[in-house]
Coordinates of C-alpha atoms and ligand atoms in Angstrom, one line a residue:
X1 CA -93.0 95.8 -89.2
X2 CA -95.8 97.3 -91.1
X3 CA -97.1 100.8 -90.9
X4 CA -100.4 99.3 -89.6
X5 CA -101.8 96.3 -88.6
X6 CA -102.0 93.7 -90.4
X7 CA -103.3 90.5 -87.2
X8 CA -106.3 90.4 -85.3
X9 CA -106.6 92.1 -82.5
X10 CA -107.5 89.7 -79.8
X11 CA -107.9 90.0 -76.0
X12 CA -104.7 92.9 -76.2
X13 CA -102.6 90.9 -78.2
X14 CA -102.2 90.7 -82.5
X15 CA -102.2 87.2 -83.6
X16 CA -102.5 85.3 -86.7
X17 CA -106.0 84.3 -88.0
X18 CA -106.7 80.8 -89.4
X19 CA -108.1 82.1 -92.5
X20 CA -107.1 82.5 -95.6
X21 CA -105.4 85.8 -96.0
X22 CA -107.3 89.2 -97.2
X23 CA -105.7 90.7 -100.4
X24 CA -105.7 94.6 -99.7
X25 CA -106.1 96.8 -103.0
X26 CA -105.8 100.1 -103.8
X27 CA -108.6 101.6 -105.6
X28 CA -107.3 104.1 -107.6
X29 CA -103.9 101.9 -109.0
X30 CA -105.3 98.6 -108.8
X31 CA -102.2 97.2 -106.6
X32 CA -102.3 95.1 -103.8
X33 CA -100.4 96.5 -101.3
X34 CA -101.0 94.3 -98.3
X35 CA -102.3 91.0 -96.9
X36 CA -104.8 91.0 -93.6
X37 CA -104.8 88.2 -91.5
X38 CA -108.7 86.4 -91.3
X39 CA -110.3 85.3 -88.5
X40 CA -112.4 82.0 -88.9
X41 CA -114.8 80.8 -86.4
X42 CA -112.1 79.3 -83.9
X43 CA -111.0 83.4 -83.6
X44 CA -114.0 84.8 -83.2
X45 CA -115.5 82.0 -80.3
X46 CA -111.6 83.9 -78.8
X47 CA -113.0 87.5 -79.0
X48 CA -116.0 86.5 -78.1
X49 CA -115.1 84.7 -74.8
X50 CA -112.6 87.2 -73.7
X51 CA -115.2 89.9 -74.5
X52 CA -117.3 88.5 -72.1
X53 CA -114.6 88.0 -69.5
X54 CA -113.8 91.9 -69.9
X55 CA -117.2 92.7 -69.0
X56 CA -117.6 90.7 -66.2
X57 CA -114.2 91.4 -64.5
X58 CA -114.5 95.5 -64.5
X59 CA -115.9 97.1 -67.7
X60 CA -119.9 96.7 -67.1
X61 CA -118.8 97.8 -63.1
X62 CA -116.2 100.4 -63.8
X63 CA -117.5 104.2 -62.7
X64 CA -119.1 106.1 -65.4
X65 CA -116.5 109.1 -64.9
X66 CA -113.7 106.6 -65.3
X67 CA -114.9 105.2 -68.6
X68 CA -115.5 108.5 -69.9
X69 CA -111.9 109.2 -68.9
X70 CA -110.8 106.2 -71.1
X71 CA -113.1 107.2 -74.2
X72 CA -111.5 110.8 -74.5
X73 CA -108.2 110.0 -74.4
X74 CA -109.2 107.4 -77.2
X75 CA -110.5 110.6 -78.7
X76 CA -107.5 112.4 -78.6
X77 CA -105.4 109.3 -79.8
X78 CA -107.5 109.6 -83.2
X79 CA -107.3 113.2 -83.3
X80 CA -103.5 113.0 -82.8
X81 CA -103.5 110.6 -85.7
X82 CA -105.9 112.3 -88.3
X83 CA -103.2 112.5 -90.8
X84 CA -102.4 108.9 -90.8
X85 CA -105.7 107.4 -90.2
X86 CA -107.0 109.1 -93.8
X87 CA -104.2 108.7 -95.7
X88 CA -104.9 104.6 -95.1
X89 CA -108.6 105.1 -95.6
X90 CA -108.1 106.9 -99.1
X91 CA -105.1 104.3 -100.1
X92 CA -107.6 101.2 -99.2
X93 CA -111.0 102.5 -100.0
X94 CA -109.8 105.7 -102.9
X95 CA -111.9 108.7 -101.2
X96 CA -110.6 111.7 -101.9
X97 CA -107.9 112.8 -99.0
X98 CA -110.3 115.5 -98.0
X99 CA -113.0 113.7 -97.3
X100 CA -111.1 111.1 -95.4
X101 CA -109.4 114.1 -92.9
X102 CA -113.1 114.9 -92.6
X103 CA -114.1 111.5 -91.5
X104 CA -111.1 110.8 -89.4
X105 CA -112.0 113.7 -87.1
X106 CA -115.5 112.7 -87.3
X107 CA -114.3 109.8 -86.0
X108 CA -112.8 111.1 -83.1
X109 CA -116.1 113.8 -82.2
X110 CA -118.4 110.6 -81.9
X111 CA -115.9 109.3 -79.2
X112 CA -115.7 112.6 -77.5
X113 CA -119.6 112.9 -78.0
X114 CA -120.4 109.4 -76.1
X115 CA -117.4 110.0 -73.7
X116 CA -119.5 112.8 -72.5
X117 CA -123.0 111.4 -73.0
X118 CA -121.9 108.6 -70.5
X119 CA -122.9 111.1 -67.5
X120 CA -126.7 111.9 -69.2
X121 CA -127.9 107.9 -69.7
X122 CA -130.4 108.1 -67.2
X123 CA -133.6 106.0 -65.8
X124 CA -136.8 107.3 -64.7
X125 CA -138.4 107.4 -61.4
X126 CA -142.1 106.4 -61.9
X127 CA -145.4 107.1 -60.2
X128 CA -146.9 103.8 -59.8
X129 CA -150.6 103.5 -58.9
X130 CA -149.8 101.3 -55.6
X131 CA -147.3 103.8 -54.3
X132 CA -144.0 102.8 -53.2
X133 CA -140.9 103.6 -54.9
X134 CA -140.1 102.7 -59.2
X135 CA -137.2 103.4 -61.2
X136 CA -135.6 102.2 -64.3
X137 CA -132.0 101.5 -64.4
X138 CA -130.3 101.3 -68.2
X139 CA -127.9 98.6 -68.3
X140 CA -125.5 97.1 -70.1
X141 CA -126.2 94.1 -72.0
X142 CA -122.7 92.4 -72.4
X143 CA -120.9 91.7 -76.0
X144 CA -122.0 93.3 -78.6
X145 CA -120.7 92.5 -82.3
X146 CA -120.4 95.5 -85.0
X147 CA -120.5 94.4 -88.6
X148 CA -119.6 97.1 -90.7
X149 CA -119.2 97.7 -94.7
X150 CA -116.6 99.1 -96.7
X151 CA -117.9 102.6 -97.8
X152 CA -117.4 104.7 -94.5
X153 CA -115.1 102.0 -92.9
X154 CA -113.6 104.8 -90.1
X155 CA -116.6 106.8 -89.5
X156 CA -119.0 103.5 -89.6
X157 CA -116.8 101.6 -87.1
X158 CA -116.7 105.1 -84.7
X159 CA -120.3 105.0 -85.0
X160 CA -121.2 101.6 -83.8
X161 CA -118.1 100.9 -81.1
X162 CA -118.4 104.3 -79.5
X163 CA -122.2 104.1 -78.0
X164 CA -122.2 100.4 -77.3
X165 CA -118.2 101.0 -74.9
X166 CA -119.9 104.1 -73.6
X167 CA -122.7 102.2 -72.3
X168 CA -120.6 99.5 -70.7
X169 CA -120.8 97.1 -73.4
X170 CA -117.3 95.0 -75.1
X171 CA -117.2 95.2 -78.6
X172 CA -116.1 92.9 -81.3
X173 CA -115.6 94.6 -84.5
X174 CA -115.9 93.2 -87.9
X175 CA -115.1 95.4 -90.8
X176 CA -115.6 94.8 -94.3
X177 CA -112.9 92.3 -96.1
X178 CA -112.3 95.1 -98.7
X179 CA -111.4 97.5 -96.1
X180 CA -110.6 96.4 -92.6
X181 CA -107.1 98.7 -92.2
X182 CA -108.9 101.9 -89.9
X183 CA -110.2 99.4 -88.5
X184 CA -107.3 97.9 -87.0
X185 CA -105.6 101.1 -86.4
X186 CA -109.1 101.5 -84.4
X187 CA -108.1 98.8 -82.1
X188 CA -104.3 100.0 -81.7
X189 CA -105.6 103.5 -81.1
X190 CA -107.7 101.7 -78.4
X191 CA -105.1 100.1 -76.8
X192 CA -102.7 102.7 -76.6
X193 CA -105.4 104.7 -74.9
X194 CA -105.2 102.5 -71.9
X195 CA -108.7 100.5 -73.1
X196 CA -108.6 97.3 -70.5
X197 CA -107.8 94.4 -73.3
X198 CA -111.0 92.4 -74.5
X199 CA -112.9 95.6 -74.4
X200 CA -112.5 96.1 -78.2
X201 CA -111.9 93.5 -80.1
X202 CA -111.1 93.8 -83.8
X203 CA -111.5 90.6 -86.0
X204 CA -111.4 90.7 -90.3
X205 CA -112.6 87.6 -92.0
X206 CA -115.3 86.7 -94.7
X207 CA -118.9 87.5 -93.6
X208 CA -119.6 84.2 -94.5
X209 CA -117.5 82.6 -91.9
X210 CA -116.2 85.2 -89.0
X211 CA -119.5 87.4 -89.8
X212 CA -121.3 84.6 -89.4
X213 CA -120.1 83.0 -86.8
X214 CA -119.9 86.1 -84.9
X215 CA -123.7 86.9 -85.7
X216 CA -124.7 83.5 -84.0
X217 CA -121.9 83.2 -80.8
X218 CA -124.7 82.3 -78.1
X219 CA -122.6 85.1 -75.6
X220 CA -123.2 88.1 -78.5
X221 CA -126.4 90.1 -77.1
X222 CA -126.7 92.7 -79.8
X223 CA -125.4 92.8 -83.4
X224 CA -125.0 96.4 -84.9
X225 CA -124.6 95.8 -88.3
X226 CA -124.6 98.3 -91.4
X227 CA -124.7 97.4 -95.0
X228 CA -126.8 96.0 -97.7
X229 CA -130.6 95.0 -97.3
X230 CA -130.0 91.7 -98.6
X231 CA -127.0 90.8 -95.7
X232 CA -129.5 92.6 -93.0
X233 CA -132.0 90.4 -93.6
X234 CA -130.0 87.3 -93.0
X235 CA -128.5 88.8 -89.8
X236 CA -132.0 89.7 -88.6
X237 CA -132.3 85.7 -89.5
X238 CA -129.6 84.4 -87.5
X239 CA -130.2 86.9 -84.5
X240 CA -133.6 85.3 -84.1
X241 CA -132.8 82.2 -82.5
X242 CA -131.3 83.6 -79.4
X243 CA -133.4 86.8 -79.9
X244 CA -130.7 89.0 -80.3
X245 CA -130.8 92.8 -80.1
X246 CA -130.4 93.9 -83.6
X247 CA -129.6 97.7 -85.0
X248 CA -129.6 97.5 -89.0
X249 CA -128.4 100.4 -91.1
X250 CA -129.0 99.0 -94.5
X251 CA -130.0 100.4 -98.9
X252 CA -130.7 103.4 -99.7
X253 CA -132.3 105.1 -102.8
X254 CA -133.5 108.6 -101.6
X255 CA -135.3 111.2 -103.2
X256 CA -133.8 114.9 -104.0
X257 CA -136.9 117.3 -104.5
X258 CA -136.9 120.5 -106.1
X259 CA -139.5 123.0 -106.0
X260 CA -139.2 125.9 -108.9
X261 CA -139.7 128.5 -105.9
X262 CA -136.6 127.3 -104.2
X263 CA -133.3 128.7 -105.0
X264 CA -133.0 126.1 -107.6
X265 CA -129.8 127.5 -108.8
X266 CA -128.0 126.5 -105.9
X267 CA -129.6 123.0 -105.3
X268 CA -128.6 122.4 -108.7
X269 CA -124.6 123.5 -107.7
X270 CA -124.4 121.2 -104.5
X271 CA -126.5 118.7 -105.7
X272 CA -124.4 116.5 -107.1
X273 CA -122.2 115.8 -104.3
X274 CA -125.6 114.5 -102.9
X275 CA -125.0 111.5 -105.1
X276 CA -121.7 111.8 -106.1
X277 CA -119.9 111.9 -103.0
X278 CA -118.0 108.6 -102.0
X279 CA -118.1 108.3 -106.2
X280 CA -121.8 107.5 -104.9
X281 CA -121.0 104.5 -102.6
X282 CA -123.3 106.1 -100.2
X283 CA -126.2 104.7 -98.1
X284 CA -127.9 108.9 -98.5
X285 CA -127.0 109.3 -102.1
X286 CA -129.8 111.5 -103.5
X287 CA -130.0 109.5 -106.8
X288 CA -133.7 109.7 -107.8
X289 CA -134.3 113.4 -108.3
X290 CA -137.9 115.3 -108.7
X291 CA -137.7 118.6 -110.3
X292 CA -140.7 120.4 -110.9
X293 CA -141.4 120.4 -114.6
X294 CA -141.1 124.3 -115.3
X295 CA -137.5 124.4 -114.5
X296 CA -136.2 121.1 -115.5
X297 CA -134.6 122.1 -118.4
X298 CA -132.9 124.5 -117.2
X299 CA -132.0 122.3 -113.7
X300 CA -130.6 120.1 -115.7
X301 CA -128.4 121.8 -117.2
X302 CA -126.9 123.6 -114.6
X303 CA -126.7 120.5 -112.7
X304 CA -124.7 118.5 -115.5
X305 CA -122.5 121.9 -115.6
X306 CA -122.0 121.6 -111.9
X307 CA -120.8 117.6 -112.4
X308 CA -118.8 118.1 -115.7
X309 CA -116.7 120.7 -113.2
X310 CA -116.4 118.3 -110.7
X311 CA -112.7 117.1 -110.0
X312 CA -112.5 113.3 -110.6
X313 CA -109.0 111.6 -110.2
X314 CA -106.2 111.5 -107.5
X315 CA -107.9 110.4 -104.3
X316 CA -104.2 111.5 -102.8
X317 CA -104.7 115.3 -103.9
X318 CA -106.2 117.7 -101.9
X319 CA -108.3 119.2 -104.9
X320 CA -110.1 116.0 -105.8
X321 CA -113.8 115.8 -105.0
X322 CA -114.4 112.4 -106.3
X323 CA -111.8 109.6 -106.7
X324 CA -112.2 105.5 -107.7
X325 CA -115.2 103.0 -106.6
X326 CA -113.8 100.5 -104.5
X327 CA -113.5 97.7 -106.9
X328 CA -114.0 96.0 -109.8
X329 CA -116.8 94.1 -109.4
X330 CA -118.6 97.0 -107.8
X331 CA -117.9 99.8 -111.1
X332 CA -119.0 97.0 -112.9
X333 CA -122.4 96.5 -111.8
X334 CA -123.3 100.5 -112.4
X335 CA -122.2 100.1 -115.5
X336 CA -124.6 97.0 -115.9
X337 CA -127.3 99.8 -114.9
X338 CA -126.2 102.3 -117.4
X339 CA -125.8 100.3 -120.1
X340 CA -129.5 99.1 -119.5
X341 CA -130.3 102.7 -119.5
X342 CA -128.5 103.4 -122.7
X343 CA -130.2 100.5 -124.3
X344 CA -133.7 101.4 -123.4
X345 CA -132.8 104.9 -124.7
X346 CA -132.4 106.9 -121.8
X347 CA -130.9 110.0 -122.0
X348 CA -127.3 109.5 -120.0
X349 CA -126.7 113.7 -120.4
X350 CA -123.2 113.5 -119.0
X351 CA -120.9 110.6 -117.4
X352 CA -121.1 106.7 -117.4
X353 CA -117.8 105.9 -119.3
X354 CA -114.1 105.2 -117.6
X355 CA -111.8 108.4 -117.8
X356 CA -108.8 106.4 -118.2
X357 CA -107.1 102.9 -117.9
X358 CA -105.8 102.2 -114.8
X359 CA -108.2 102.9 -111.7
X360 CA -111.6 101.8 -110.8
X361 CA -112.6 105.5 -112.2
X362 CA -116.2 106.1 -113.6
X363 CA -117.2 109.2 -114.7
X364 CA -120.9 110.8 -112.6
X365 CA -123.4 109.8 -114.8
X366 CA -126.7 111.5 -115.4
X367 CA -129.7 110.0 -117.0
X368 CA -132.9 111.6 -117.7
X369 CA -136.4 110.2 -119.7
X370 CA -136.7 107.3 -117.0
X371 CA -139.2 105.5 -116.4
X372 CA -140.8 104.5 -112.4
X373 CA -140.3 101.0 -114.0
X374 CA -136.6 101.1 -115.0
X375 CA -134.0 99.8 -112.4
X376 CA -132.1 102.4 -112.5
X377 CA -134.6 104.6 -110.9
X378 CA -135.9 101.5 -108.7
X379 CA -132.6 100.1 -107.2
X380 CA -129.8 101.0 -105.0
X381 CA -126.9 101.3 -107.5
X382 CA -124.1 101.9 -105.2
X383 CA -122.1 104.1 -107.9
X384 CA -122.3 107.6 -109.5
X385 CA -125.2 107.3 -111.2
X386 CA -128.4 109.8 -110.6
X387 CA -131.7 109.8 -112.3
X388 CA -134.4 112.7 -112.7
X389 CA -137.9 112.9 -113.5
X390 CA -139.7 116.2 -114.0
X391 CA -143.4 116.6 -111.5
X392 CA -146.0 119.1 -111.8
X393 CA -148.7 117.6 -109.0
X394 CA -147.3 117.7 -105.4
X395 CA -149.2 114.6 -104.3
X396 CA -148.4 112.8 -107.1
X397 CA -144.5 113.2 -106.7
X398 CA -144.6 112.3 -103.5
X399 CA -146.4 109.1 -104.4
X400 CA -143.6 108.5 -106.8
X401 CA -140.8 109.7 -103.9
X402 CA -142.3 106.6 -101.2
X403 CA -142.9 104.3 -104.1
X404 CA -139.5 102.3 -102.7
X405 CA -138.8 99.6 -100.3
X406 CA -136.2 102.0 -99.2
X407 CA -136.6 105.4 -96.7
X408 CA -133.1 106.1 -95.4
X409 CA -132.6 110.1 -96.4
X410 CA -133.6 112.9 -98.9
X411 CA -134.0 116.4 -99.4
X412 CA -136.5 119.1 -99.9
X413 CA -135.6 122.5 -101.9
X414 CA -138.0 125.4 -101.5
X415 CA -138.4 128.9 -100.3
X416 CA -141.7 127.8 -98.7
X417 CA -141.0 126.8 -95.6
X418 CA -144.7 125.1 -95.1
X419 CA -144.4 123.4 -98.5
X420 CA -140.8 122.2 -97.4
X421 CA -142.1 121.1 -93.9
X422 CA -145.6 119.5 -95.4
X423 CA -143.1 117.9 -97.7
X424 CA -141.0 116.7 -95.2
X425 CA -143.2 115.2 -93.2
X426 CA -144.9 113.3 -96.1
X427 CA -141.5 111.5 -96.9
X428 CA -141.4 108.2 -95.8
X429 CA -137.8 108.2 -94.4
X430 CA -135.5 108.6 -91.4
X431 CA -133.8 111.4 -92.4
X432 CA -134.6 114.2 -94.6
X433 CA -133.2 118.1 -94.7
X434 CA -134.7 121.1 -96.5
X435 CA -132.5 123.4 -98.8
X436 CA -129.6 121.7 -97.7
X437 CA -128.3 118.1 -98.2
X438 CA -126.7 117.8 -94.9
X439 CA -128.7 115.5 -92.6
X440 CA -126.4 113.6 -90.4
X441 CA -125.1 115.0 -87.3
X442 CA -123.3 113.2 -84.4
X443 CA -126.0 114.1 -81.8
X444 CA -129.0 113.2 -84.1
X445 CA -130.6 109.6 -84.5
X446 CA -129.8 108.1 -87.9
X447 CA -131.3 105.5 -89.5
X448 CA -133.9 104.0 -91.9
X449 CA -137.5 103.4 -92.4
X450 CA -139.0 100.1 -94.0
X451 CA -136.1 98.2 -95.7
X452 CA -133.5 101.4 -95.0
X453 CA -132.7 99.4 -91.6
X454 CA -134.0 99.2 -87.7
X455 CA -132.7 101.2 -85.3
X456 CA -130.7 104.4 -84.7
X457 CA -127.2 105.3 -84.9
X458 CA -125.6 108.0 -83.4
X459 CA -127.6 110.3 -80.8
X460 CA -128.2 109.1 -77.6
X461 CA -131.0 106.7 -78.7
X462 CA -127.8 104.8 -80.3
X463 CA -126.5 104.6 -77.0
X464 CA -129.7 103.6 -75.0
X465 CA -130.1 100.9 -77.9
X466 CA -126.7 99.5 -76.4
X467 CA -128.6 99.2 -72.8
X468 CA -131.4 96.8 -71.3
X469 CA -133.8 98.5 -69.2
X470 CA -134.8 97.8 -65.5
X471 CA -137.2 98.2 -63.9
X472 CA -137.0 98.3 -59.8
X473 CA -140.1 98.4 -57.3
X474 CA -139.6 99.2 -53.8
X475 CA -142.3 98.2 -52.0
X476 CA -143.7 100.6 -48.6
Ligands
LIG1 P1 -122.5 94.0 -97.2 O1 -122.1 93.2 -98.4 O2 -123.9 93.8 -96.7 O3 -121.4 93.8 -96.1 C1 -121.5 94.4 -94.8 C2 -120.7 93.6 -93.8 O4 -121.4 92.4 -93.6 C3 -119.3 93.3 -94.2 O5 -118.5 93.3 -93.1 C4 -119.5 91.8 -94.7 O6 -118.3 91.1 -94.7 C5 -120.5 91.3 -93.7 N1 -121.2 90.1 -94.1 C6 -121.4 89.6 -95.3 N2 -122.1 88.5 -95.3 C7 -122.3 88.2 -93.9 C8 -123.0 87.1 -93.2 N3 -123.5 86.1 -93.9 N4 -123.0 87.2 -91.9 C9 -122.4 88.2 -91.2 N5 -121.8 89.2 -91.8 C10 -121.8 89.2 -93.2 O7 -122.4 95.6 -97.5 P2 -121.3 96.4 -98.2 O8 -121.3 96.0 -99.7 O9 -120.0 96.2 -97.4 O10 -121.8 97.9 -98.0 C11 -122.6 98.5 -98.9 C12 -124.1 98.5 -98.4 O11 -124.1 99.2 -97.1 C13 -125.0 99.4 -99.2 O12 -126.2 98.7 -99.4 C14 -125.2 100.6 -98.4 O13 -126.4 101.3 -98.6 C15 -125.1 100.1 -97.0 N6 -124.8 101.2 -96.1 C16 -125.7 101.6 -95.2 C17 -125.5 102.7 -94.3 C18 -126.5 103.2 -93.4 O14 -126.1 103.9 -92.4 N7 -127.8 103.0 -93.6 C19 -124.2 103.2 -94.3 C20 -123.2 102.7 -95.2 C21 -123.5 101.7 -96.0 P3 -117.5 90.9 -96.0 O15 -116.9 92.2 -96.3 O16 -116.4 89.9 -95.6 O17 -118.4 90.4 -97.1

């Protein structure tokens, strides 16, 4: 018997998929230390149809309070399993152990959150011109599919399956073939929280084939997917036949901004784990960074300091801050982007080569004397790789900043709060914080502007995006 699951998890029970099996790596040795069992489209019609039967026979009906119950004790099953949950995250995706505590307990606030929010999803009464009584009910919409990717694969999957079971909904959860473990230990922690079976659903297989399928099962009302622009797209495709609720949280490519009368010193000491964090397999890596022309020098210097200390290795020991990239494939294409740097003559100050032999390792690289034209400065590149320009004109810079299809996140540095706020405001992008780079919170929306995605996670509006509204009329 393996330490975690390695079947689908299908209407309570583990079975076998009919697809061909998904080889399970880790990151930082470059072993394969497991095989998942793949759902094809047979498996997922399954979930789907026992999803729907869930619903129907108690989970749309059952009383708030009682659900609630069900979500914190699924809550505390993560919290009593912290330890276990990250050491599988950083063995399948290499994040450092610290961060993957972190998101482990994360994990288990955004259950306790939504267990709680259950009692504040409210309607409106409204004053109608006719008289008579109106009021809006929110209700559930039925199955709703959660598509997630392989950077965050806890914290992602906590984020989509919490609103949409809070708010009455089944949920059949797809993780990323890369990284589906937490995933699965998801669905056991569900289960041995006393979740009625069918109510979460957890089914790994190729986005081509169980993605797909799932995206276009006639009974799915809403898919809440997060990942790349390109995949987005073509769910937002395949929704629109049925007209499908979509929630996408997509790219990335946001701007760090740094005003010589902030405390620049410090913004250049945190910021590279603004970009570097996750080894920069982050949708709110800050990788294109403005820093006003006077102190760019010396910004840049601290701030190449500040990544040259950074402790790159082990994901297993506590001390290390940034460990492998997922793959192969995926270290390979930054170093596509930094050798087209290099060759274009680029400054790459610090980083871009492998530290060692054995490990998708690659050292945080920083380039400066880019171009607005260069793809490194243009694109999301999904690794550690940042890239800085100097500004001396406000409204130019932030011509520059929203001169992207993206708008997911950034950050503002001054000690001018109405420069910071004016800033802010002028930022074409979902998210942005000022002197600090922390900009998602459970009880906050989340999400993107322009290609950066549609919708909300997290905050009650993710919750009331899991819900159709009602409107009643009472007539005198
Ligand atoms: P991805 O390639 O788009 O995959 C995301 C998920 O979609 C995976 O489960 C994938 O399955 C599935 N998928 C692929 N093709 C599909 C299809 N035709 N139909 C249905 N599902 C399909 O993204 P990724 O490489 O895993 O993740 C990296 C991307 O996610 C980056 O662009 C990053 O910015 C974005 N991201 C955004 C946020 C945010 O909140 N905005 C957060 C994290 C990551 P397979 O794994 O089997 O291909």
């Amino acid at each position: 018997m393996s330490e975690f699951p390695t079947q689908l998890l299908i209407n309570g029970k583990w079975i076998d998929g009919s697809g061909d099996g998904l080889d399970i790596t880790n990151p930082a040795t470059e072993q394969s230390f497991a095989e998942i069992s793949a759902a094809t489209a047979g498996e997922i019609n399954q979930a789907v149809e026992a999803g729907q039967a869930a619903f129907e026979s108690g989970w749309r009906d059952m009383p708030p309070g009682q659900r609630s119950e069900l979500l914190h004790h699924l809550a505390r099953r993560i919290r009593d399993n912290v330890e276990s949950i990250a050491q599988l995250e950083t063995r399948n995706v290499g994040k450092p152990i610290s961060d993957a505590r972190w998101e482990a307990d994360a994990g288990a606030k955004v259950f306790e959150y939504y267990a709680g929010a259950i009692g504040h999803l409210c309607g409106q009464t409204i004053p109608v011109a006719r008289g008579g009584f109106d009021f809006t009910l929110r209700q559930p919409m039925g199955v709703i599919a959660a598509i997630t990717p392989w950077n965050f694969p806890f914290l992602i999957a906590c984020w989509k399956v919490a609103p949409a079971l809070a708010a009455g909904n089944p949920v059949v959860l797809k993780p990323a073939s890369l990284t589906p473990l937490t995933a699965l230990l998801l669905g056991q922690l569900a289960q041995e929280a006393g979740l009625p079976d069918g109510v979460l659903q957890v089914v790994p297989g190729a986005g081509s084939e169980a993605g797909n399928a799932l995206a276009t099962h006639p009974l799915v009302r809403k898919i809440g997917f997060t990942g790349s622009t390109e995949i987005g797209a073509k769910i937002m495709k395949l929704a629109a036949n049925d007209i499908k609720r979509v929630s996408l949280e997509l790219g990335g490519k946001s701007p760090n901004i740094v005003f010589a009368d902030a405390n620049w010193q410090r913004a250049a000491d945190e910021s590279p784990m603004s970009v570097f964090a996750n080894t920069g397999q982050d949708c709110c890596a800050r990788s294109r960074m403005f820093v006003e022309q006077s102190i760019f020098d010396d910004f840049v210097n601290q701030f190449v300091a500040a990544t040259e200390a950074l402790k790159i290795g082990d994901p297993t020991l506590d001390e290390t801050q940034v460990g492998p990239m997922v793959c192969a494939s995926q270290r390979e294409l930054s170093e596509t982007f930094i050798a087209e740097a290099r060759d274009a003559n680029r400054d790459i100050r610090t980083g871009g080569d492998r530290p060692g032999d054995s490990g998708f390792y690659l050292n945080p690289a920083v380039i400066t004397g880019v171009e607005t034209v260069d793809r490194a400065w243009r694109e999301e590149i999904f690794g550690p790789v940042v890239c800085m320009r100097p500004f001396t004109d406000e409204a130019e810079m932030l011509r520059e900043v929203n001169d992207t299809n993206f708008g997911l996140s950034g950050s503002v540095w001054s000690s001018d709060l109405n420069r910071a706020l004016r800033v802010a405001r002028q930022v074409e992008s979902g998210v942005i914080s000022i002197n600090t780079h922390s900009s998602v919170h459970t009880e906050a929306p989340f999400g993107g502007f322009k290609r950066s995605g549609l919708g909300r996670d997290l905050g009650m509006s993710a919750m009331e995006a899991c819900t159709e509204v009602k409107n009643i009329y009472v007539g005198e």
